[in-house]
mmCIF file of C-alpha atoms in Angstrom:
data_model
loop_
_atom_site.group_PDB
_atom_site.id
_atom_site.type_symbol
_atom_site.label_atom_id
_atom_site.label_comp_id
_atom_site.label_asym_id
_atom_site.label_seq_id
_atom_site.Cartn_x
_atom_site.Cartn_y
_atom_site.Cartn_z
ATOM 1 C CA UNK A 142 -10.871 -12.450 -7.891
ATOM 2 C CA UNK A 143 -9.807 -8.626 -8.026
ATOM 3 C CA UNK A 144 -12.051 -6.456 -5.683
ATOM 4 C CA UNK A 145 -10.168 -3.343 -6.799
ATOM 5 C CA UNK A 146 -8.660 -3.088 -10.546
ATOM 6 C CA UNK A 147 -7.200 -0.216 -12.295
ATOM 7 C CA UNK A 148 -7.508 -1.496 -15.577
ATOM 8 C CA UNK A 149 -4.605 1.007 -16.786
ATOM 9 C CA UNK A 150 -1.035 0.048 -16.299
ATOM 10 C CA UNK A 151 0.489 3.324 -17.813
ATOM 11 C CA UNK A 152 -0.861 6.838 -18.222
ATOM 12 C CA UNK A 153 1.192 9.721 -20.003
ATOM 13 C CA UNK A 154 0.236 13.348 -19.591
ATOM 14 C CA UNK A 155 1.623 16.530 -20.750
ATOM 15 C CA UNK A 156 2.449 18.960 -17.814
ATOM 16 C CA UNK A 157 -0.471 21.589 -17.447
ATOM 17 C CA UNK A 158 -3.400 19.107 -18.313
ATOM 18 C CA UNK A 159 -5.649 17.132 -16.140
ATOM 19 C CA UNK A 160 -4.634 13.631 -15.236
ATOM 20 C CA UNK A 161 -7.072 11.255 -14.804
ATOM 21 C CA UNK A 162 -6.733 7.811 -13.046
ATOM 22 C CA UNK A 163 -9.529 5.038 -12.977
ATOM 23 C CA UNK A 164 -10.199 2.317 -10.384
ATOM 24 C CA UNK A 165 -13.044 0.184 -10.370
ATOM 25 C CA UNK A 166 -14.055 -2.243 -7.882
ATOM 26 C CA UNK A 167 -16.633 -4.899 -7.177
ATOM 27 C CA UNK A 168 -17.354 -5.527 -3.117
ATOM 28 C CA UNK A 169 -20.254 -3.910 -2.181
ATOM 29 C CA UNK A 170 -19.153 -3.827 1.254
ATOM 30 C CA UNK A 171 -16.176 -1.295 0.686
ATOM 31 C CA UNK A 172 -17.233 2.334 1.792
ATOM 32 C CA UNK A 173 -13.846 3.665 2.173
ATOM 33 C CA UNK A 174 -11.472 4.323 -0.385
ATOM 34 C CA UNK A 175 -8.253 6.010 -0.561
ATOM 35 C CA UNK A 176 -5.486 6.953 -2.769
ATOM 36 C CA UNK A 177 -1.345 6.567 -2.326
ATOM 37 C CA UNK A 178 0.917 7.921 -4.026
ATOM 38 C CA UNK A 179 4.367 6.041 -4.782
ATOM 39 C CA UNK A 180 7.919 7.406 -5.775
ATOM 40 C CA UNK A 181 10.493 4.861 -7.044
ATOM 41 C CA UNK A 182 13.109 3.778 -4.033
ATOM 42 C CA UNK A 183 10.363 4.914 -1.418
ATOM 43 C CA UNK A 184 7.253 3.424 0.381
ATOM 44 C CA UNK A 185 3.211 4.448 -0.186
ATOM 45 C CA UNK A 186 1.914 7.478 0.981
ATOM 46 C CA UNK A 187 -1.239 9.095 1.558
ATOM 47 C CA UNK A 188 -2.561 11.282 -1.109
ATOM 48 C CA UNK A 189 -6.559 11.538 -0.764
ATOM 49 C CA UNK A 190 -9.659 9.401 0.542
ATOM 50 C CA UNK A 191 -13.074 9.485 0.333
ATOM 51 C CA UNK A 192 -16.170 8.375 2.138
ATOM 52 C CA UNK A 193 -18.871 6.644 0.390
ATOM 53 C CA UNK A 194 -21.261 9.213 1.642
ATOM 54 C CA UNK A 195 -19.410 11.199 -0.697
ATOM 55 C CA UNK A 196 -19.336 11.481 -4.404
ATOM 56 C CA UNK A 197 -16.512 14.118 -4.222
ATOM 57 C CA UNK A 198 -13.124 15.069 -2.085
ATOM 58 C CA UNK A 199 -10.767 18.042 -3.016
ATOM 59 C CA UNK A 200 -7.800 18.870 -1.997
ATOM 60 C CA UNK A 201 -5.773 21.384 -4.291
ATOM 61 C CA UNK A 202 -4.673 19.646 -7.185
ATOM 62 C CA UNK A 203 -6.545 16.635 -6.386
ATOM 63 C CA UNK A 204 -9.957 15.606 -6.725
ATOM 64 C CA UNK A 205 -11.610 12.137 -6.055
ATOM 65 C CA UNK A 206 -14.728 11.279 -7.148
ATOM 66 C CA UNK A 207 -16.813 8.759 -6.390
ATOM 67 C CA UNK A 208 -19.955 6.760 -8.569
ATOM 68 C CA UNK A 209 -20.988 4.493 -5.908
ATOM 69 C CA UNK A 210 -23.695 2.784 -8.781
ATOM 70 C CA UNK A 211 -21.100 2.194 -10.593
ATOM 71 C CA UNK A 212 -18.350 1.117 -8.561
ATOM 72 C CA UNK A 213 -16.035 3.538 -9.797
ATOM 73 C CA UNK A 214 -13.928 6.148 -8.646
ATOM 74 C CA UNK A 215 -11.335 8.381 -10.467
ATOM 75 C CA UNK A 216 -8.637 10.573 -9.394
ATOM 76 C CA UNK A 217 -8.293 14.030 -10.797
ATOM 77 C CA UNK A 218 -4.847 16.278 -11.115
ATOM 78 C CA UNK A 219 -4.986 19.580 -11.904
ATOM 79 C CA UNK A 220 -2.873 20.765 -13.373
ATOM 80 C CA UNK A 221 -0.239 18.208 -13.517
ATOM 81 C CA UNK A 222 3.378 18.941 -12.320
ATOM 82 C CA UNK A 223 6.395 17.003 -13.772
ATOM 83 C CA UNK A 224 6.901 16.130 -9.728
ATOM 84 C CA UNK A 225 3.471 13.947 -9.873
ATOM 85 C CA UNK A 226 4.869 11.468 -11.834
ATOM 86 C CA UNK A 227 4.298 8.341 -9.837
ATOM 87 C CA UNK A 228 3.006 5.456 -9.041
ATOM 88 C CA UNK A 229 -0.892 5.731 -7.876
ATOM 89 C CA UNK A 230 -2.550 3.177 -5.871
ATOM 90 C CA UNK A 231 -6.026 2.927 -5.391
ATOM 91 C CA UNK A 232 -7.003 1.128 -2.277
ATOM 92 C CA UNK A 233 -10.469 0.184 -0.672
ATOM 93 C CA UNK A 234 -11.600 -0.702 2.758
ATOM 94 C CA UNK A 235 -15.156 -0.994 5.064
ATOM 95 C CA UNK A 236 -16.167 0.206 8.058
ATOM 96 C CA UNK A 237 -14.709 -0.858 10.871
ATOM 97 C CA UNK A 238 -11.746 -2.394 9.586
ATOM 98 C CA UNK A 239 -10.098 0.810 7.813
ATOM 99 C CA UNK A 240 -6.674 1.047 7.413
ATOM 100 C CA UNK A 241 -6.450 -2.352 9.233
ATOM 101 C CA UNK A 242 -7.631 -4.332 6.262
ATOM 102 C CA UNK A 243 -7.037 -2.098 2.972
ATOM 103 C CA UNK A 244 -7.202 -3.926 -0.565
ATOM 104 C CA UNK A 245 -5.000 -2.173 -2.994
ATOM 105 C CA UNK A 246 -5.164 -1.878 -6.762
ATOM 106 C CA UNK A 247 -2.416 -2.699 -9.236
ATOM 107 C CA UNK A 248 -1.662 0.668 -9.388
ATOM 108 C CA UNK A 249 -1.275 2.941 -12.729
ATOM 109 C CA UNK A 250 2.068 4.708 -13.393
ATOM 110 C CA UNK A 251 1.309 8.162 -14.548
ATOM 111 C CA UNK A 252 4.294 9.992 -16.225
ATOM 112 C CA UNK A 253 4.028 14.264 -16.282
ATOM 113 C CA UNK A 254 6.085 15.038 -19.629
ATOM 114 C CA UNK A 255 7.500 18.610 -19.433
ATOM 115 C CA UNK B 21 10.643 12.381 13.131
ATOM 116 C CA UNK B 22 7.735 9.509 12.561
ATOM 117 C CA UNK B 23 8.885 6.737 10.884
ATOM 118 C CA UNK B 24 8.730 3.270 9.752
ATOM 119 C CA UNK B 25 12.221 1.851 9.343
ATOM 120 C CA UNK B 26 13.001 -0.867 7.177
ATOM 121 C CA UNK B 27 16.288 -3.436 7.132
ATOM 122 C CA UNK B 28 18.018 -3.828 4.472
ATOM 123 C CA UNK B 29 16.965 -1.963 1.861
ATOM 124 C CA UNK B 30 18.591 -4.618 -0.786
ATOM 125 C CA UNK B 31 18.795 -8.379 -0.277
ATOM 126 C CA UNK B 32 20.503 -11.012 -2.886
ATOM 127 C CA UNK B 33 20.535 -14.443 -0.997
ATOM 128 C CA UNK B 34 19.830 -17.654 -2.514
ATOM 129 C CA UNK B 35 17.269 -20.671 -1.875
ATOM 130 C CA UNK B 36 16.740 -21.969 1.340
ATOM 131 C CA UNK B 37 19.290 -19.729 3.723
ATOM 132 C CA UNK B 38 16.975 -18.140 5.941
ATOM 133 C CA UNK B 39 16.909 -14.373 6.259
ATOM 134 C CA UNK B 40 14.809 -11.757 8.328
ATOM 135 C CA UNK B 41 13.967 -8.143 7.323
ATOM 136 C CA UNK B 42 13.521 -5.838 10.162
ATOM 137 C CA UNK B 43 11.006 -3.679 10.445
ATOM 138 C CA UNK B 44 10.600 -0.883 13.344
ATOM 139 C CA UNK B 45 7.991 1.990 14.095
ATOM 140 C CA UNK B 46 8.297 4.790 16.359
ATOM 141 C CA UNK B 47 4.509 6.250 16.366
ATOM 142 C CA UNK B 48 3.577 3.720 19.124
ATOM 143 C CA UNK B 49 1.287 2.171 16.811
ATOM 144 C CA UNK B 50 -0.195 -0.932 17.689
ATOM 145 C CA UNK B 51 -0.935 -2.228 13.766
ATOM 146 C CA UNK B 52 1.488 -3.288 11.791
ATOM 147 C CA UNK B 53 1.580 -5.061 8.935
ATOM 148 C CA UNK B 54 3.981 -6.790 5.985
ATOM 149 C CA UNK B 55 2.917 -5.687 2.399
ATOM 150 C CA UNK B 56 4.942 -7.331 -1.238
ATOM 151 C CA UNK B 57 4.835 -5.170 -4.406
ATOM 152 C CA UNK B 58 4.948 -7.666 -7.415
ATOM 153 C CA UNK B 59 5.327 -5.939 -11.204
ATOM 154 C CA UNK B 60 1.049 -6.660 -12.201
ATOM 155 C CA UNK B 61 0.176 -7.766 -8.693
ATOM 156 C CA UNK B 62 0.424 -4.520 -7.222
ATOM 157 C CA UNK B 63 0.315 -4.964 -3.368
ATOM 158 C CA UNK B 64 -0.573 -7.567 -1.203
ATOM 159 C CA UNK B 65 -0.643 -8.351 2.838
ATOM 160 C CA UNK B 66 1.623 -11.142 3.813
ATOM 161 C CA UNK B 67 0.971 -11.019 7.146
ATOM 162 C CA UNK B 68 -0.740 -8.071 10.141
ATOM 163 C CA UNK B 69 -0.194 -7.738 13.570
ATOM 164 C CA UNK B 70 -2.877 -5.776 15.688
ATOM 165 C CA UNK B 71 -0.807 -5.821 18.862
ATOM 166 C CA UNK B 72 2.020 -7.541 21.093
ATOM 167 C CA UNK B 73 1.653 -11.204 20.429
ATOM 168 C CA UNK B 74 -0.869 -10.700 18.179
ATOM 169 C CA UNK B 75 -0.500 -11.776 14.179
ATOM 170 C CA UNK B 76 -2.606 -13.103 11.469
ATOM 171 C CA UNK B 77 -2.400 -13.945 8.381
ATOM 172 C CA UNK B 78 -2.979 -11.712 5.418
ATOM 173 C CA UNK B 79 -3.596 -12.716 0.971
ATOM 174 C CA UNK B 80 -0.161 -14.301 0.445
ATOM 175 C CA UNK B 81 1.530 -15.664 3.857
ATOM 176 C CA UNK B 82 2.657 -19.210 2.751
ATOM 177 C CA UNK B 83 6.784 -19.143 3.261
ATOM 178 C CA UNK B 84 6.732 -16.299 5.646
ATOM 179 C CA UNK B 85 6.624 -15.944 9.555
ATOM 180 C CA UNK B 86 6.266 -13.085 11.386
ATOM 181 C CA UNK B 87 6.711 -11.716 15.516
ATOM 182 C CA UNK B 88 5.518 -9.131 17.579
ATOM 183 C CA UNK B 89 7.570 -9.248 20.805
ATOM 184 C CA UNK B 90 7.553 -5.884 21.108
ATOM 185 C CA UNK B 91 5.459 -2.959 20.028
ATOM 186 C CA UNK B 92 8.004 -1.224 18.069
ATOM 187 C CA UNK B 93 9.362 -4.265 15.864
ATOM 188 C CA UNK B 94 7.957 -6.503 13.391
ATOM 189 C CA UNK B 95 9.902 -8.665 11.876
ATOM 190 C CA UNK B 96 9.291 -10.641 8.705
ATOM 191 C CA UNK B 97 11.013 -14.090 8.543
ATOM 192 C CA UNK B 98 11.926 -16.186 5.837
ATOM 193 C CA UNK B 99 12.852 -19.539 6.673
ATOM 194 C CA UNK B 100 13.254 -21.199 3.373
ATOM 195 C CA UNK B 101 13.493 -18.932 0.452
ATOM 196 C CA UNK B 102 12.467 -19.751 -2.510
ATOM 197 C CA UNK B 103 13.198 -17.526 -6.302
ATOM 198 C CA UNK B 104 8.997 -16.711 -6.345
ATOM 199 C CA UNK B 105 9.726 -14.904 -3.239
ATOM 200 C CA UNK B 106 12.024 -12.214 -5.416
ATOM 201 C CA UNK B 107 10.101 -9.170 -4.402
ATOM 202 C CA UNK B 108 9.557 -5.474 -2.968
ATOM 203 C CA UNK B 109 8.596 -5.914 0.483
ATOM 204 C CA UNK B 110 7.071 -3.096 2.809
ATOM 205 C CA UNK B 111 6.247 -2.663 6.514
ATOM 206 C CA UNK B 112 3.762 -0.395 7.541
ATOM 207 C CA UNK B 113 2.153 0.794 10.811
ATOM 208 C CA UNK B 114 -0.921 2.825 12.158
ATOM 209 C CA UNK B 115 -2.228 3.671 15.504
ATOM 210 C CA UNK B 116 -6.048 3.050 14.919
ATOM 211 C CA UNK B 117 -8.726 2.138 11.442
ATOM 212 C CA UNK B 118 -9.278 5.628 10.650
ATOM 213 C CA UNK B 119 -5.664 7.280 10.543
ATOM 214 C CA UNK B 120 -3.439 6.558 7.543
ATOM 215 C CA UNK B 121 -1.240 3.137 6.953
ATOM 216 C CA UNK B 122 2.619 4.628 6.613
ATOM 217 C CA UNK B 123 4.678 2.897 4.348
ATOM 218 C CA UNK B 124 8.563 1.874 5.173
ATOM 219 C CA UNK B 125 11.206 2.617 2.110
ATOM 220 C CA UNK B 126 10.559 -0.644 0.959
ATOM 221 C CA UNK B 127 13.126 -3.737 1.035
ATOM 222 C CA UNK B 128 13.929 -5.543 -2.253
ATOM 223 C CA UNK B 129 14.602 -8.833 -2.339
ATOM 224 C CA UNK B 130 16.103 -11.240 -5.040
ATOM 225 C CA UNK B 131 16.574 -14.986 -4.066
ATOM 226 C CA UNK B 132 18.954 -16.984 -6.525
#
């Protein structure tokens, strides 16, 4: 059973506009979640988190938001930059455990077209 | 510079000669952990270590072994590979729950 899913593979956006990335998840526990950011030929990093005391998190290009009824969250860009064209990860976790015990997404690969 | 360090980068060996990919931190961090990257799967813990002789196992450990002799290194062993291992493999560390996991490059492996 998926606890996180970002039901889109693939996202294509033209450079200027607002990307937007899903994730979705289903344990009620999870009241952490956080967003990496993946180049090809390199490891995860750290783009953006939020706490579930939260419903939003900025930080300049990127927004998070959260819909805790809905066990959703979405990533914002904007605007998009040819250079964000990665892969995104969205990962969950609970208090306590953190980054000890993160469950990621599939992740979505979101292409910037010039 | 901080830094998880990764060995090799690329692997080609086939079925059943054991290998191990290295994995070394210089944060001091006292979590580390073995990730795979599968095309669909996206990623999943193979095994964690929360200190000096301290593992566990994570989603997917069946075919690997892991150490943690010393604080630094964490090595991921695999004694008898087999093709379904084929896979992008990552180390990552972190001193404590609430500071970020960093990633290694990444290792990928391809068993024949």
């Amino acid at each position: 059973d998926q606890q996180v899913k970002q039901n889109s593979p693939s996202l294509s956006v033209q450079e200027g506009r607002i990307s937007i990335l899903n994730c979705d998840y289903t344990n009620s526990m999870f009241d952490y979640f956080l967003w990496y950011k993946k180049y090809p030929a390199e490891g995860p990093t750290f783009l953006i988190s939020i706490s579930s005391i939260k419903d939003k998190n900025e930080d300049g290009r990127f927004t998070v938001f959260l819909n805790k009824s809905a066990k959703h969250l979405s990533l914002h860009i904007v605007p998009s930059q040819p250079g964000d064209s990665a892969v995104y990860f969205c990962a969950a976790t609970y208090s306590g455990a953190g980054s000890y015990q993160l469950t990621f997404g599939k992740g979505t690969k979101l292409s910037v077209i010039p | 510079e901080a830094q998880v360090t990764q060995n090799p980068r690329y692997l080609i060996t086939v079925t059943g000669k054991k290998l191990t990919v290295t994995c070394s931190q210089n944060m001091n961090h006292e979590y580390m952990s073995w990730y795979r990257q599968d095309p669909g799967l996206g990623l999943r813990q193979i095994y964690y270590s929360m200190n000096v002789e301290v593992t566990d196992k994570g989603d997917v450990p069946e075919g690997y072994k892991v150490s943690r002799k010393e604080k630094r290194n964490f090595p991921l062993i695999l004694e008898s590979p087999s093709p379904n291992q084929t896979s992008l493999y990552f180390c990552a560390s972190t001193g404590s729950p609430n500071e970020k996991l960093f990633f290694g490059s990444g290792t990928q492996l391809s068993v024949l």
